[in-house]
mmCIF file of C-alpha atoms in Angstrom:
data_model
loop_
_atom_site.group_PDB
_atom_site.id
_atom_site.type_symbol
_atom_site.label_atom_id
_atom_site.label_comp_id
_atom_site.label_asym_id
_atom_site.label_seq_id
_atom_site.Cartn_x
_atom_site.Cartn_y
_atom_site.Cartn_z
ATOM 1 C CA UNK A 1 -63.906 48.989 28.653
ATOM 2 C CA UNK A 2 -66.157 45.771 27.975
ATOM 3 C CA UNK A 3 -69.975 47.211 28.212
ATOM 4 C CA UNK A 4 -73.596 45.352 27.350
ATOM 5 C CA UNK A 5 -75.705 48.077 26.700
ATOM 6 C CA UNK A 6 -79.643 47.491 26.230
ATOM 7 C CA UNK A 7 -82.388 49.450 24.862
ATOM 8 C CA UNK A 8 -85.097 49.941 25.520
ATOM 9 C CA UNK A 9 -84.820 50.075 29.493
ATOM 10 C CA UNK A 10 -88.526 48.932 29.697
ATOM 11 C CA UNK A 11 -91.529 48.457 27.234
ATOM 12 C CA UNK A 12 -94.867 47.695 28.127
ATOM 13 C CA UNK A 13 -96.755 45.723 25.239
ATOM 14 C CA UNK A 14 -100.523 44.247 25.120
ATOM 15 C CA UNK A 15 -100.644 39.876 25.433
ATOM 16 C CA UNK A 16 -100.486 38.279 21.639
ATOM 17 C CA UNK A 17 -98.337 40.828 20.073
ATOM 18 C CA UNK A 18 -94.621 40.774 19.291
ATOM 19 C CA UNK A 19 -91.900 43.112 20.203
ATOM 20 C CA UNK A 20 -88.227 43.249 20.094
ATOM 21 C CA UNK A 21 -85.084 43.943 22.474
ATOM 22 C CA UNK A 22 -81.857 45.490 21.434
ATOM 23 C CA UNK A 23 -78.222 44.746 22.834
ATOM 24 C CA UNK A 24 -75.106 46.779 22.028
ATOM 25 C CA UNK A 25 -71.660 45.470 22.994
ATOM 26 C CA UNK A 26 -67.933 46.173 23.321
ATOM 27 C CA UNK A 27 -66.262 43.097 24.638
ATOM 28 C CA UNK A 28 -64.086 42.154 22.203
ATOM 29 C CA UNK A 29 -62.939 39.619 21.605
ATOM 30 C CA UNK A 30 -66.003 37.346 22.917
ATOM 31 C CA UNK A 31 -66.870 33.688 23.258
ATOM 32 C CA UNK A 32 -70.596 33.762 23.526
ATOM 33 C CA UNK A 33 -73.808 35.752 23.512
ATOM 34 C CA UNK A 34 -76.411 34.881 25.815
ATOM 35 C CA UNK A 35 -80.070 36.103 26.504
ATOM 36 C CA UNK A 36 -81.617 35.420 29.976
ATOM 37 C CA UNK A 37 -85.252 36.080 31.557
ATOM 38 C CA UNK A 38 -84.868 37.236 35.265
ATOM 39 C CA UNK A 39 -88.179 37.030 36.954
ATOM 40 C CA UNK A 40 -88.541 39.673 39.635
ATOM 41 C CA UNK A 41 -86.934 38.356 42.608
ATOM 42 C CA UNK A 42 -85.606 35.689 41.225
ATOM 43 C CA UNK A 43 -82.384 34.455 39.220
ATOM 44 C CA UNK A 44 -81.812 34.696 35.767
ATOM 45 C CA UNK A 45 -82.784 31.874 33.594
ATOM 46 C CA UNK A 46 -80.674 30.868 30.336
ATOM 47 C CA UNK A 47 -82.957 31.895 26.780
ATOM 48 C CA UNK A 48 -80.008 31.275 24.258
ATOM 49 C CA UNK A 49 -76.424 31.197 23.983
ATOM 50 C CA UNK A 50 -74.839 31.667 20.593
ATOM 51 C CA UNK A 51 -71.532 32.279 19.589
ATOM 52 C CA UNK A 52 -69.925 34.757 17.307
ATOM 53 C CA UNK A 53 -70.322 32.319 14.848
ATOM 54 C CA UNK A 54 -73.541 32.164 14.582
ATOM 55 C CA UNK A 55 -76.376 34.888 13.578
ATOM 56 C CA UNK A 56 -79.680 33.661 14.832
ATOM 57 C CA UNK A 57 -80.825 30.665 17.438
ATOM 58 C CA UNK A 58 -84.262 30.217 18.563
ATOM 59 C CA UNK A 59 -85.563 28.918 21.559
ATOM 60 C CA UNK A 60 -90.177 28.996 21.514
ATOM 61 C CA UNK A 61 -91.496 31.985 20.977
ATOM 62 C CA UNK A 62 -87.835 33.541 22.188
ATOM 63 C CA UNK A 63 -85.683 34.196 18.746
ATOM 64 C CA UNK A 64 -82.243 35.969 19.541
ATOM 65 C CA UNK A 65 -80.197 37.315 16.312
ATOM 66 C CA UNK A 66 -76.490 38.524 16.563
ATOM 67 C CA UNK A 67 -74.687 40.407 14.225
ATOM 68 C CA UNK A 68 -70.959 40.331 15.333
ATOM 69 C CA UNK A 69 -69.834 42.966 12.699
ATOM 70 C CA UNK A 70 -72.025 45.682 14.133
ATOM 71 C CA UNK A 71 -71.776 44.421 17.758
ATOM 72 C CA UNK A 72 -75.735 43.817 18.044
ATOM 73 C CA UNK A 73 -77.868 41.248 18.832
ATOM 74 C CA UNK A 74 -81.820 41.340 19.313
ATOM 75 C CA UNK A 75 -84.631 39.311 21.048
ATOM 76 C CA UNK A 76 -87.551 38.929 19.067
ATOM 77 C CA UNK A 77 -90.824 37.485 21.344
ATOM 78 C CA UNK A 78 -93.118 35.908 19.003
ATOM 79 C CA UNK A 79 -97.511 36.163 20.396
ATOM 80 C CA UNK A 80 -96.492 37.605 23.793
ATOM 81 C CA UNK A 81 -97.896 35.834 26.902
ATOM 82 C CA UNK A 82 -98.569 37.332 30.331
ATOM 83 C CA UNK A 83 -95.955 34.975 31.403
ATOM 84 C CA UNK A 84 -93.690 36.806 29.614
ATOM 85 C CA UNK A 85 -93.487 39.798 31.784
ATOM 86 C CA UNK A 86 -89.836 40.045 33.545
ATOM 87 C CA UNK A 87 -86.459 41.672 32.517
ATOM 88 C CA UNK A 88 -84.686 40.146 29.578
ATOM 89 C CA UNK A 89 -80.938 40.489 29.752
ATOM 90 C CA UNK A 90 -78.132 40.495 27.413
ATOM 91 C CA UNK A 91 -74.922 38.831 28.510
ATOM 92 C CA UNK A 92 -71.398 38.567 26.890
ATOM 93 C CA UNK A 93 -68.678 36.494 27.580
ATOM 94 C CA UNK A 94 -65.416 37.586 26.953
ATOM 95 C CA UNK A 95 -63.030 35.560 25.203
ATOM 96 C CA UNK A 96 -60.632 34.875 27.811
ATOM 97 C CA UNK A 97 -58.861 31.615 27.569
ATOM 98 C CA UNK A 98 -61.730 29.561 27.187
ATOM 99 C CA UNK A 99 -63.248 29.825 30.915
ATOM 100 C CA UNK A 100 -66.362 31.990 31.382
ATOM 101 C CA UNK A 101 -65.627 33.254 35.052
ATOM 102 C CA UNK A 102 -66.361 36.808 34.005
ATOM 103 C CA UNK A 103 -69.891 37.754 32.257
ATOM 104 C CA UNK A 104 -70.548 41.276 31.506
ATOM 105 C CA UNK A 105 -74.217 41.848 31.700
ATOM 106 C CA UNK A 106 -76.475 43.841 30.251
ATOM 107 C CA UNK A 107 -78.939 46.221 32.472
ATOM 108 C CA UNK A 108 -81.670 44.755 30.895
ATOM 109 C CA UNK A 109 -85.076 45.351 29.379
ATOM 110 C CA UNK A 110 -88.190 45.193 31.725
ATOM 111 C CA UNK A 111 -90.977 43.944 29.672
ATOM 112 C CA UNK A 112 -94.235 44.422 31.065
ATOM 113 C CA UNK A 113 -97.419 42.562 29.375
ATOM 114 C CA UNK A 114 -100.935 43.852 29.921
ATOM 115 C CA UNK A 115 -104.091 41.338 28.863
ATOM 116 C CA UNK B 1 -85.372 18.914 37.158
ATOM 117 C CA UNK B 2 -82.030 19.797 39.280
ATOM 118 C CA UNK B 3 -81.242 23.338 40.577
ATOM 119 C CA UNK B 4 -79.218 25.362 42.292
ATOM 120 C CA UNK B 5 -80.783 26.321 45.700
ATOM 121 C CA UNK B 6 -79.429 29.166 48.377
ATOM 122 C CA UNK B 7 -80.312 29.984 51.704
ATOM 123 C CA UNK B 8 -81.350 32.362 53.210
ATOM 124 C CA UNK B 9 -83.818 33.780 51.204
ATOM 125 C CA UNK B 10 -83.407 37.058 53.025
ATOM 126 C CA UNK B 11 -80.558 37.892 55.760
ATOM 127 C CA UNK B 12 -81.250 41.335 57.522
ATOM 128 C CA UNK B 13 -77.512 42.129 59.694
ATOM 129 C CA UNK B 14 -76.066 44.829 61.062
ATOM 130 C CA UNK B 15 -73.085 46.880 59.573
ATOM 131 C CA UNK B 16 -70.038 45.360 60.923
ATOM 132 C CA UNK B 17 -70.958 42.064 61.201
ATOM 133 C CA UNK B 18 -69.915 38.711 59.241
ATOM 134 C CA UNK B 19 -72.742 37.167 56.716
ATOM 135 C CA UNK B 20 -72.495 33.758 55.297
ATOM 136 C CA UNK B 21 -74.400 32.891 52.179
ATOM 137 C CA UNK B 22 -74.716 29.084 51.031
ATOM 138 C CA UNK B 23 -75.848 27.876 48.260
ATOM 139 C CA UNK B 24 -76.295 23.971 46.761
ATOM 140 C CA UNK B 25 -74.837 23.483 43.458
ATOM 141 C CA UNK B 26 -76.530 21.301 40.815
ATOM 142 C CA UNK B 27 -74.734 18.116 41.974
ATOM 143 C CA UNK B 28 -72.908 17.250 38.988
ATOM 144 C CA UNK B 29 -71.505 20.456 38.173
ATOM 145 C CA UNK B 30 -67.857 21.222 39.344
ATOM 146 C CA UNK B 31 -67.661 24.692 38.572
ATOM 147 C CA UNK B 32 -69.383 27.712 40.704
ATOM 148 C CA UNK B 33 -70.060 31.473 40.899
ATOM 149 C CA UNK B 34 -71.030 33.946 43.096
ATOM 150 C CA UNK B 35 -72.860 37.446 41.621
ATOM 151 C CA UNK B 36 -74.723 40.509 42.861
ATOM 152 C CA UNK B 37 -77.449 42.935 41.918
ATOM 153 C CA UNK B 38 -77.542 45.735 43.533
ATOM 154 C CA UNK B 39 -81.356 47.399 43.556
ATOM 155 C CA UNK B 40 -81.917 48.592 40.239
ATOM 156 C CA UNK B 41 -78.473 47.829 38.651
ATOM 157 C CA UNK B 42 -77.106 45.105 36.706
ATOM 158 C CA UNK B 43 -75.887 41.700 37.763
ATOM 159 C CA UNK B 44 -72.115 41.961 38.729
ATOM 160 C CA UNK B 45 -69.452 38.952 38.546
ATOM 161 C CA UNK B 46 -67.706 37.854 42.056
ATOM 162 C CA UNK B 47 -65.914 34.823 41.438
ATOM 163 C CA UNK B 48 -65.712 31.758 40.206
ATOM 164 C CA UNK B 49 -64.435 28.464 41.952
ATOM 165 C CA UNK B 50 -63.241 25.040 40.776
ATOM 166 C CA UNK B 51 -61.077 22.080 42.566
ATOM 167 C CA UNK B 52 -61.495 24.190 45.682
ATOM 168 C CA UNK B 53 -59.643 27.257 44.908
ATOM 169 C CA UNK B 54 -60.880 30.958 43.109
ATOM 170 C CA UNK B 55 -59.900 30.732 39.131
ATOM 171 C CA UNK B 56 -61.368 34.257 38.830
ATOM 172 C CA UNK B 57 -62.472 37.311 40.631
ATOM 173 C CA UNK B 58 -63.487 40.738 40.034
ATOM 174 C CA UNK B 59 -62.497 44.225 41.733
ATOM 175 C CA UNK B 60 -65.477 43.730 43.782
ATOM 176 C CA UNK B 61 -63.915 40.579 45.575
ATOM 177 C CA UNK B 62 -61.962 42.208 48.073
ATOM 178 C CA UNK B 63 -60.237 41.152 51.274
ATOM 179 C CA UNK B 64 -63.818 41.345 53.113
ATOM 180 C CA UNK B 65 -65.049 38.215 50.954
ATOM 181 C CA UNK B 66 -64.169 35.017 51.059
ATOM 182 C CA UNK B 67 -65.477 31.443 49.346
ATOM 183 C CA UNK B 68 -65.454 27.835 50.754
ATOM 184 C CA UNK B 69 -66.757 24.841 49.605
ATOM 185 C CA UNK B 70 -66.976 23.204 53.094
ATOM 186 C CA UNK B 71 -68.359 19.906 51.872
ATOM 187 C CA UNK B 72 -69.282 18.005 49.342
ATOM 188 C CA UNK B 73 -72.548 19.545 48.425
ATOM 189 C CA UNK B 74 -72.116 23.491 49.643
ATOM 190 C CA UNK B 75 -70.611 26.507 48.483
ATOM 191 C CA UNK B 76 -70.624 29.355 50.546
ATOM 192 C CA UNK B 77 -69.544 33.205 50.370
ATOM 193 C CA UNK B 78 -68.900 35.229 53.583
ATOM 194 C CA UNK B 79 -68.546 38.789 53.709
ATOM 195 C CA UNK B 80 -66.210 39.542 57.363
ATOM 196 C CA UNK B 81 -67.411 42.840 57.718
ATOM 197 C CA UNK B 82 -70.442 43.832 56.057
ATOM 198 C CA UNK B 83 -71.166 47.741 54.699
ATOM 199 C CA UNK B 84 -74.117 49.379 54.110
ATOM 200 C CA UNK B 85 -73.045 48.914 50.411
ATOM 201 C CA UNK B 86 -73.087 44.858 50.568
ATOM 202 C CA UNK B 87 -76.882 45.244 50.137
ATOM 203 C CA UNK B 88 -78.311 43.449 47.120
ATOM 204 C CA UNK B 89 -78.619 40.123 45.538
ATOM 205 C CA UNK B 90 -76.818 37.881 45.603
ATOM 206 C CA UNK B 91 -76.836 35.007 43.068
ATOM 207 C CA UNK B 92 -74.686 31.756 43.102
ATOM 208 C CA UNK B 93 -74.811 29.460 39.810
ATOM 209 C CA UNK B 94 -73.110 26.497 38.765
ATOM 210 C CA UNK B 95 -71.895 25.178 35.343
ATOM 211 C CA UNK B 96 -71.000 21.255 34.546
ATOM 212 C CA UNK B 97 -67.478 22.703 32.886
ATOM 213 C CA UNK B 98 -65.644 25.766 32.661
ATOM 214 C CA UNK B 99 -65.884 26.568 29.301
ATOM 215 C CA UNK B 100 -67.094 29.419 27.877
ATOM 216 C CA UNK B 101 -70.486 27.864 26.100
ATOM 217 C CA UNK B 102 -70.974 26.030 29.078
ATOM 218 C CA UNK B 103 -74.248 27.074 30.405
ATOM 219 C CA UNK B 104 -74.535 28.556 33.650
ATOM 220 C CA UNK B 105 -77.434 27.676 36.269
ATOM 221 C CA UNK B 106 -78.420 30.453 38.832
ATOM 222 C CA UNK B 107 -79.892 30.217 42.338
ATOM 223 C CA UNK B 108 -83.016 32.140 43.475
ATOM 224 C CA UNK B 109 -80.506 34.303 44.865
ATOM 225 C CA UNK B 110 -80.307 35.858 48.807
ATOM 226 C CA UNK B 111 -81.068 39.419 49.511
ATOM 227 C CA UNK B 112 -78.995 40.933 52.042
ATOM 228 C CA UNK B 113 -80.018 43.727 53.482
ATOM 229 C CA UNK B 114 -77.174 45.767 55.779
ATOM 230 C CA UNK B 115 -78.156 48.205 58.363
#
C-alpha cells in the first residue's frame, strides 16, 4: 500500500536555529516529491517539488534532500523564523501515467517556533 | 498574485442535507481537485477534473459526491446527503496541466461541519 510517513509528528524549536524533518515512503514507482507548509487553517502551500531524479532542491531557508534508494527525503530549515511555525508535509506522487490526480500525503510535522 | 479562492469559509448543516462547496480556480489553469482533512488527519485525494468530466477519484468519492464546473470560472463539489463523517476540510486546488510536476495551487479550504 502507497504510505508517506513523517517523523517527527511535532517539534518545538527556539527562533534562529535549524532543525530537520524526515519523510519515509512506499509509493513506488513515483513521479515527484513535494514538501508543502500548511498554515493552521489554511491550505497547503508548495516548498519544493523534485523528482526521483534529483537528490536535493532548495527553496530560502527551506532545503529538501531525497534519497530514492532508501525511500527518504528531509527538510532542512536554515535560522528558523517565527513565521515558520505551521505543519510541513511530505507528499508523493505516484507514477501513474503521467497525471498527478492522486497525491499521497504525509501526516505531517507541526513545527512550533518560540522567540 | 492569482489564487484559488472557495466559499464558504465555514458551512455548519444538518445530517441529511445537500452541501455545495465552490471554489474559483486560478483562471488559467484547466485542471482541478477537490481534497479533505479530516481534524487531525492527513489531507485525502477526492478527484480530479479536466474538459468537464472526473479523470480520477478515490474510494472516498462515492455516489453521495458529485463535481460540476457550472461556468466558466467555478468548480463546485456537492455532497447529496451529508454524514456526520463529511466533517473536515475541504481543499480545492488547481494546476495549469495535468502532469505529474505540474504544481498544484490550493484554496484556503471550507470547513464543514455536519450535525
Amino acid at each position: 500500500k502507497n504510505q508517506v510517513e513523517q517523523s517527527p509528528q511535532s517539534l518545538i524549536i527556539l527562533e534562529g536555529k535549524n532543525c530537520t524533518l524526515q519523510c519515509n515512503y512506499t509509493v513506488s514507482p513515483f513521479s515527484n516529491l513535494r514538501w508543502y507548509k500548511q498554515d493552521t487553517g489554511r491550505g497547503p502551500v508548495s516548498l519544493t517539488i523534485m523528482t526521483f531524479s534529483e537528490n536535493t532542491k532548495s527553496n530560502g531557508r527551506y532545503t529538501a534532500t531525497l534519497d530514492a534508494d532508501t525511500k527518504q527525503s528531509s527538510l532542512h530549515i536554515t535560522a528558523s523564523q517565527l513565521s515558520d511555525s505551521a505543519s510541513y508535509i511530505c507528499v508523493v506522487i505516484p507514477l501513474s501515467g503521467g497525471s498527478q490526480g492522486n497525491l499521497i500525503f504525509g501526516k505531517g510535522t507541526k513545527l512550533s517556533v518560540k522567540p | 498574485e492569482p489564487e484559488v479562492t472557495q466559499t464558504p469559509s465555514h458551512q455548519v448543516t444538518q445530517m441529511g442535507q445537500e452541501v455545495i462547496l465552490r471554489c474559483v480556480p486560478i483562471s488559467n489553469h484547466l485542471y482541478f481537485y477537490w481534497y479533505r482533512q479530516i481534524l487531525g488527519q492527513k489531507v485525502e485525494f477526492l478527484v480530479s477534473f479536466y474538459n468537464n468530466e472526473i479523470s480520477e477519484k478515490s474510494e472516498i468519492f462515492d455516489d453521495q459526491f458529485s463535481v460540476e464546473r457550472p461556468d466558466g470560472s467555478n468548480f463546485t463539489l456537492k455532497i447529496r446527503s451529508t454524514k456526520l463523517e463529511d466533517s473536515a476540510m475541504y481543499f480545492c486546488a488547481s494546476s495549469e496541466l495535468g502532469r505529474s510536476y505540474n504544481e498544484q495551487f490550493f484554496g484556503p479550504g471550507t470547513r464543514l461541519t455536519v450535525l
